[in-house]
């Protein structure tokens, strides 16, 4: 077994370490979501935490880790009599992104349940994680229904498995930790709210601190056991401090003054619901216990707000999580009572990396003068010195701000797909309405009871049935086929040429694309962005689950030059070809945003037509958003739609509240001549 990197040897990342330790002190806080760029020690810190968790006493032989002093009365392995147990380390269980529902919650043996009435249950990861840590790396890439199951179990402290009237329940209380890179896609606001705390992490811009990170990483890789031994005393000190804080936690007093500050803060920041108030109260209590105090102070409330509120302020996918600290301090001062100190501005807390911080002895304080790089320059594509757009050719105009987004009509791919679960096009999915039955391929997951009974009934006499039970064989079992919705790849091909560059018109076009991006976010699609102008086409954003990144690229998109429509279509065709190899089950919807003009090079119109017919020949679903304006219209976008084998809509028709048009499916096959 490999030796994990010591928790106390992690350099910096004070908020991350503090949030993890507060959940170790009080799992009722509700877990932590760690957001940050790649290579920022997210996974290292989470895996290192497991070594600091106190040991747990369990009932010998119980697969569900029941506490011997108060065993779960409904444990599937029970009933257990209270008594002595055996001590073991708290587990850290990792949930893979590609895990199935049965792997997460467990599986019932349907054949034995039908034939013998026996609840033969194979526990899943939720049972393994009971009284330990459940870690989900890349939680934003986990299927939505799995995230729902995960968070429901975390909230209720129990997991339920239902299969055709057969039900099993077991306790499942764990410290939930998720990590994610926002560039790869966001969690829905409803799911964000279910995580107690959220922290943003980024790599330090301080050279000395980066040097220390590399030095420790290399030392651990060269001699893991020796490196861990050098940090053993610091690890033991933090482990003892967690145990002491857990014992002190029931004695911590949350006074009326602190409660008033918590309620006023949540109200001031217009946080929906009451979960934020409860999480803040639990976090502030855990902070006081971690500091060795029995009273919650204003500084605890302030720190709790910084950890519990930023992700709950997110209203739509393009909002950046954050909190106005000046407004926070004003609110705490205004509503400070006898239990608070007005925000603690005069004597700020030394921080989690200081002498009282989560690192304890050996923790590394954050340098006071360490620069806080926000990476804005790297996040702005095509930015030159001073943040100005880098010129790309004669006639280019500066970027235009997008108009206000609106609710769009539903554009869907025709037919029945088999892609990942989503909300756009019809597909065969694990969840949805039952449409039929088939023989199972591999493990049975969704039983079609009527079809199974119908298959087994003619053979009962031959099988010697004598009792009330139905004699069921493996060949009789039928898997239910279900129809739901899938997520698609929505590839935007945006004309940024001079013919589109009238500033008011381009603002409307960007607003329409932004609206479609919002729709793609809500329908759980992947998105990509190809732009064309001047003499070539560029892949502004390869297919990704992050609509935030697509919106940022769209906002900075300059315009001008000729209209290489054929180049844009050919580049989009190549993007689809590569993506088809990576994700063959995900169907594509190509959205071409243009006025249909093609200029530049020999025979640009004919070349664009040949490029468009490649999509029609492969049956790729497409729609052309016609951006032509003015009293005289050439109808070029409609002709392009015909060549693509798709359909055309105007900017006005794209609106869901427009009078003209109905919700339409994009035609995926070439129209008849």
Short mmCIF file of C-alpha atoms in Angstrom, two decimals, residues 334-617:
data_model
loop_
_atom_site.label_atom_id
_atom_site.label_comp_id
_atom_site.label_asym_id
_atom_site.label_seq_id
_atom_site.Cartn_x
_atom_site.Cartn_y
_atom_site.Cartn_z
CA UNK A 334 -24.37 46.30 12.07
CA UNK A 335 -25.85 43.18 13.64
CA UNK A 336 -23.08 42.48 16.14
CA UNK A 337 -24.46 41.72 19.58
CA UNK A 338 -23.09 40.90 22.98
CA UNK A 339 -21.95 37.53 21.66
CA UNK A 340 -19.90 39.09 18.82
CA UNK A 341 -17.03 41.50 18.49
CA UNK A 342 -18.19 43.50 15.47
CA UNK A 343 -16.34 41.46 12.90
CA UNK A 344 -12.90 41.31 14.46
CA UNK A 345 -11.37 43.81 11.99
CA UNK A 346 -9.08 45.37 14.58
CA UNK A 347 -7.42 42.08 15.42
CA UNK A 348 -7.83 39.73 12.50
CA UNK A 349 -7.52 36.02 12.89
CA UNK A 350 -3.98 34.90 12.02
CA UNK A 351 -5.45 32.47 9.50
CA UNK A 352 -5.52 28.72 9.23
CA UNK A 353 -1.83 28.51 8.41
CA UNK A 354 -0.69 30.39 11.50
CA UNK A 355 -0.07 29.10 15.02
CA UNK A 356 -3.75 28.36 15.54
CA UNK A 357 -4.44 27.24 11.99
CA UNK A 358 -5.34 23.81 10.68
CA UNK A 359 -1.79 22.82 10.00
CA UNK A 360 -0.93 23.03 13.68
CA UNK A 361 2.78 22.56 14.23
CA UNK A 362 4.53 22.41 10.93
CA UNK A 363 1.73 24.22 9.04
CA UNK A 364 2.99 26.74 6.53
CA UNK A 365 1.60 30.27 6.94
CA UNK A 366 0.69 32.11 3.76
CA UNK A 367 3.21 34.96 3.20
CA UNK A 368 1.64 38.34 3.92
CA UNK A 369 3.03 39.74 0.69
CA UNK A 370 2.24 36.72 -1.49
CA UNK A 371 0.63 37.86 -4.73
CA UNK A 372 -2.88 36.63 -5.37
CA UNK A 373 -2.80 35.96 -9.10
CA UNK A 374 -6.22 35.51 -10.56
CA UNK A 375 -5.17 34.23 -13.93
CA UNK A 376 -7.31 36.74 -15.81
CA UNK A 377 -4.75 37.24 -18.55
CA UNK A 378 -4.59 33.51 -19.20
CA UNK A 379 -8.38 33.25 -19.23
CA UNK A 380 -8.76 35.85 -21.98
CA UNK A 381 -8.08 34.29 -25.34
CA UNK A 382 -6.45 36.38 -28.01
CA UNK A 383 -5.38 39.03 -25.51
CA UNK A 384 -2.18 40.91 -26.02
CA UNK A 385 -0.21 43.19 -23.73
CA UNK A 386 -2.39 45.42 -21.60
CA UNK A 387 -5.36 43.11 -22.10
CA UNK A 388 -6.19 44.49 -25.56
CA UNK A 389 -7.33 42.08 -28.27
CA UNK A 390 -4.49 40.89 -30.46
CA UNK A 391 -5.00 42.05 -34.06
CA UNK A 392 -5.72 39.27 -36.53
CA UNK A 393 -5.97 41.10 -39.81
CA UNK A 394 -7.00 44.23 -41.58
CA UNK A 395 -10.48 45.51 -40.95
CA UNK A 396 -10.88 43.77 -37.58
CA UNK A 397 -13.13 45.54 -35.07
CA UNK A 398 -12.96 45.40 -31.30
CA UNK A 399 -15.21 42.89 -29.49
CA UNK A 400 -18.87 43.81 -29.06
CA UNK A 401 -20.75 43.12 -25.85
CA UNK A 402 -23.52 40.55 -26.08
CA UNK A 403 -27.13 41.63 -25.81
CA UNK A 404 -29.24 40.31 -22.95
CA UNK A 405 -29.87 36.54 -23.27
CA UNK A 406 -33.39 35.20 -23.70
CA UNK A 407 -35.18 31.86 -23.45
CA UNK A 408 -34.81 29.96 -26.70
CA UNK A 409 -36.91 27.42 -28.50
CA UNK A 410 -35.98 23.79 -28.05
CA UNK A 411 -33.71 22.51 -30.81
CA UNK A 412 -33.30 18.75 -30.71
CA UNK A 413 -31.73 15.95 -32.71
CA UNK A 414 -34.33 13.65 -34.35
CA UNK A 415 -34.49 9.93 -33.80
CA UNK A 416 -33.62 7.93 -30.70
CA UNK A 417 -30.09 8.10 -29.35
CA UNK A 418 -28.15 6.20 -26.71
CA UNK A 419 -25.92 8.96 -25.35
CA UNK A 420 -25.32 10.20 -21.83
CA UNK A 421 -28.31 11.33 -19.80
CA UNK A 422 -29.35 14.92 -20.39
CA UNK A 423 -32.36 17.03 -21.28
CA UNK A 424 -32.30 17.67 -25.00
CA UNK A 425 -33.04 14.81 -27.41
CA UNK A 426 -34.93 11.53 -27.08
CA UNK A 427 -32.76 8.57 -26.11
CA UNK A 428 -32.67 5.15 -24.51
CA UNK A 429 -31.54 5.81 -20.96
CA UNK A 430 -31.33 4.14 -17.55
CA UNK A 431 -33.98 6.52 -16.23
CA UNK A 432 -37.22 7.56 -17.85
CA UNK A 433 -40.52 6.03 -18.89
CA UNK A 434 -40.59 2.30 -19.59
CA UNK A 435 -41.20 1.56 -23.27
CA UNK A 436 -40.53 -2.18 -23.53
CA UNK A 437 -38.37 -5.09 -22.45
CA UNK A 438 -35.37 -7.05 -23.73
CA UNK A 439 -32.99 -9.72 -22.57
CA UNK A 440 -30.32 -8.21 -20.32
CA UNK A 441 -26.86 -7.59 -21.71
CA UNK A 442 -24.62 -8.27 -18.74
CA UNK A 443 -25.89 -7.50 -15.23
CA UNK A 444 -29.61 -6.84 -14.80
CA UNK A 445 -30.21 -3.29 -13.60
CA UNK A 446 -33.87 -2.47 -14.29
CA UNK A 447 -36.24 -5.44 -14.10
CA UNK A 448 -39.35 -5.51 -16.28
CA UNK A 449 -41.49 -7.56 -13.92
CA UNK A 450 -44.44 -8.30 -16.21
CA UNK A 451 -42.19 -9.44 -19.06
CA UNK A 452 -40.17 -11.63 -16.68
CA UNK A 453 -43.27 -13.33 -15.30
CA UNK A 454 -44.62 -13.79 -18.84
CA UNK A 455 -41.35 -15.45 -19.90
CA UNK A 456 -41.25 -17.78 -16.87
CA UNK A 457 -44.96 -18.75 -16.70
CA UNK A 458 -45.07 -21.34 -19.55
CA UNK A 459 -42.26 -23.39 -17.98
CA UNK A 460 -43.58 -23.79 -14.41
CA UNK A 461 -44.91 -27.36 -14.82
CA UNK A 462 -41.75 -28.51 -16.60
CA UNK A 463 -39.65 -27.03 -13.82
CA UNK A 464 -41.58 -28.95 -11.19
CA UNK A 465 -43.19 -26.02 -9.45
CA UNK A 466 -45.06 -27.26 -6.37
CA UNK A 467 -45.25 -24.31 -4.01
CA UNK A 468 -46.47 -20.74 -4.19
CA UNK A 469 -43.19 -19.28 -5.45
CA UNK A 470 -42.48 -18.76 -9.11
CA UNK A 471 -39.58 -20.83 -10.48
CA UNK A 472 -37.44 -18.22 -12.26
CA UNK A 473 -34.32 -18.94 -14.28
CA UNK A 474 -31.72 -16.55 -15.53
CA UNK A 475 -33.07 -16.79 -19.08
CA UNK A 476 -36.47 -15.56 -17.92
CA UNK A 477 -35.22 -12.20 -16.66
CA UNK A 478 -36.08 -9.19 -18.80
CA UNK A 479 -34.45 -5.79 -18.70
CA UNK A 480 -36.76 -2.80 -18.94
CA UNK A 481 -36.00 -0.46 -21.83
CA UNK A 482 -36.60 3.15 -20.95
CA UNK A 483 -36.82 6.35 -22.87
CA UNK A 484 -35.63 9.65 -21.52
CA UNK A 485 -33.49 12.52 -22.73
CA UNK A 486 -29.82 12.71 -23.64
CA UNK A 487 -27.26 15.49 -23.75
CA UNK A 488 -25.79 16.32 -27.13
CA UNK A 489 -22.72 18.04 -28.48
CA UNK A 490 -23.87 21.49 -29.56
CA UNK A 491 -21.20 22.85 -31.90
CA UNK A 492 -21.54 26.56 -32.63
CA UNK A 493 -20.11 27.78 -35.94
CA UNK A 494 -20.16 31.57 -35.68
CA UNK A 495 -19.61 34.01 -38.53
CA UNK A 496 -17.39 36.86 -37.25
CA UNK A 497 -16.72 38.44 -40.64
CA UNK A 498 -17.17 42.01 -41.78
CA UNK A 499 -20.64 41.28 -43.15
CA UNK A 500 -21.71 40.54 -39.57
CA UNK A 501 -19.76 43.34 -37.95
CA UNK A 502 -22.36 46.06 -37.57
CA UNK A 503 -22.00 46.60 -33.82
CA UNK A 504 -25.68 46.54 -32.92
CA UNK A 505 -26.26 43.48 -35.08
CA UNK A 506 -23.25 41.59 -33.73
CA UNK A 507 -24.40 42.34 -30.19
CA UNK A 508 -27.75 40.74 -31.00
CA UNK A 509 -25.99 37.75 -32.55
CA UNK A 510 -23.79 37.27 -29.50
CA UNK A 511 -26.88 37.56 -27.30
CA UNK A 512 -28.56 34.81 -29.31
CA UNK A 513 -25.52 32.53 -29.02
CA UNK A 514 -25.30 33.28 -25.30
CA UNK A 515 -28.97 32.32 -24.99
CA UNK A 516 -28.29 29.03 -26.76
CA UNK A 517 -25.32 28.45 -24.44
CA UNK A 518 -27.59 28.91 -21.42
CA UNK A 519 -30.01 26.44 -22.96
CA UNK A 520 -27.13 23.98 -23.51
CA UNK A 521 -26.08 24.35 -19.86
CA UNK A 522 -29.58 23.59 -18.63
CA UNK A 523 -29.87 20.58 -20.93
CA UNK A 524 -26.48 19.14 -19.87
CA UNK A 525 -24.84 19.37 -23.29
CA UNK A 526 -21.24 19.61 -24.30
CA UNK A 527 -20.47 22.72 -26.33
CA UNK A 528 -17.82 23.74 -28.84
CA UNK A 529 -17.16 26.98 -30.68
CA UNK A 530 -15.74 27.45 -34.19
CA UNK A 531 -15.39 30.99 -35.56
CA UNK A 532 -14.52 32.14 -39.05
CA UNK A 533 -13.42 35.53 -40.41
CA UNK A 534 -10.68 36.97 -42.57
CA UNK A 535 -8.97 34.11 -44.38
CA UNK A 536 -9.45 31.16 -42.02
CA UNK A 537 -11.50 29.46 -39.32
CA UNK A 538 -10.41 28.83 -35.73
CA UNK A 539 -11.52 26.38 -33.06
CA UNK A 540 -12.11 28.98 -30.37
CA UNK A 541 -13.15 26.26 -27.92
CA UNK A 542 -12.83 22.48 -28.37
CA UNK A 543 -15.86 20.49 -27.19
CA UNK A 544 -16.20 20.84 -23.43
CA UNK A 545 -18.79 20.69 -20.65
CA UNK A 546 -17.88 24.22 -19.54
CA UNK A 547 -20.32 26.73 -20.98
CA UNK A 548 -18.53 29.36 -18.89
CA UNK A 549 -15.46 28.96 -21.10
CA UNK A 550 -17.58 29.22 -24.24
CA UNK A 551 -19.24 32.39 -22.97
CA UNK A 552 -15.85 33.93 -22.19
CA UNK A 553 -14.54 33.15 -25.67
CA UNK A 554 -17.71 34.55 -27.23
CA UNK A 555 -17.44 37.78 -25.26
CA UNK A 556 -13.89 38.41 -26.48
CA UNK A 557 -14.65 37.50 -30.10
CA UNK A 558 -13.54 40.29 -32.50
CA UNK A 559 -15.07 40.74 -35.92
CA UNK A 560 -14.02 41.92 -39.37
CA UNK A 561 -12.62 40.77 -42.67
CA UNK A 562 -13.98 38.47 -45.34
CA UNK A 563 -16.38 35.55 -44.88
CA UNK A 564 -14.62 32.17 -45.29
CA UNK A 565 -17.83 30.20 -44.80
CA UNK A 566 -16.43 27.03 -46.36
CA UNK A 567 -13.40 27.11 -44.03
CA UNK A 568 -15.69 27.42 -41.02
CA UNK A 569 -17.80 24.45 -42.09
CA UNK A 570 -14.79 22.29 -42.90
CA UNK A 571 -13.21 23.07 -39.54
CA UNK A 572 -16.47 22.17 -37.79
CA UNK A 573 -16.62 18.91 -39.75
CA UNK A 574 -13.13 18.03 -38.57
CA UNK A 575 -14.04 18.82 -34.94
CA UNK A 576 -17.01 16.47 -35.20
CA UNK A 577 -14.87 13.72 -36.73
CA UNK A 578 -12.39 13.85 -33.85
CA UNK A 579 -15.10 14.09 -31.21
CA UNK A 580 -16.91 11.10 -32.72
CA UNK A 581 -13.83 9.00 -32.01
CA UNK A 582 -13.69 10.19 -28.40
CA UNK A 583 -17.39 9.98 -27.59
CA UNK A 584 -19.20 7.92 -30.26
CA UNK A 585 -22.50 7.70 -28.37
CA UNK A 586 -22.99 11.47 -28.11
CA UNK A 587 -24.92 12.86 -31.08
CA UNK A 588 -24.13 16.30 -32.44
CA UNK A 589 -26.22 19.36 -33.22
CA UNK A 590 -24.46 21.95 -35.39
CA UNK A 591 -25.69 25.54 -34.99
CA UNK A 592 -24.38 27.82 -37.76
CA UNK A 593 -24.83 31.50 -36.94
CA UNK A 594 -24.44 33.53 -40.14
CA UNK A 595 -26.15 35.71 -42.73
CA UNK A 596 -25.17 33.13 -45.36
CA UNK A 597 -22.76 35.29 -47.34
CA UNK A 598 -19.52 33.65 -48.52
CA UNK A 599 -16.59 35.71 -49.80
CA UNK A 600 -12.88 35.24 -50.32
CA UNK A 601 -11.03 32.81 -52.53
CA UNK A 602 -12.17 31.23 -55.82
CA UNK A 603 -15.84 30.24 -56.05
CA UNK A 604 -16.58 30.76 -52.35
CA UNK A 605 -20.31 30.05 -52.65
CA UNK A 606 -19.81 26.73 -54.49
CA UNK A 607 -17.09 25.68 -52.06
CA UNK A 608 -19.35 26.45 -49.09
CA UNK A 609 -22.11 24.37 -50.67
CA UNK A 610 -19.82 21.36 -51.08
CA UNK A 611 -18.67 21.68 -47.46
CA UNK A 612 -22.27 21.88 -46.26
CA UNK A 613 -23.23 18.73 -48.15
CA UNK A 614 -20.67 16.77 -46.11
CA UNK A 615 -22.91 17.26 -43.05
CA UNK A 616 -26.02 16.26 -44.99
CA UNK A 617 -24.34 13.11 -46.30
#
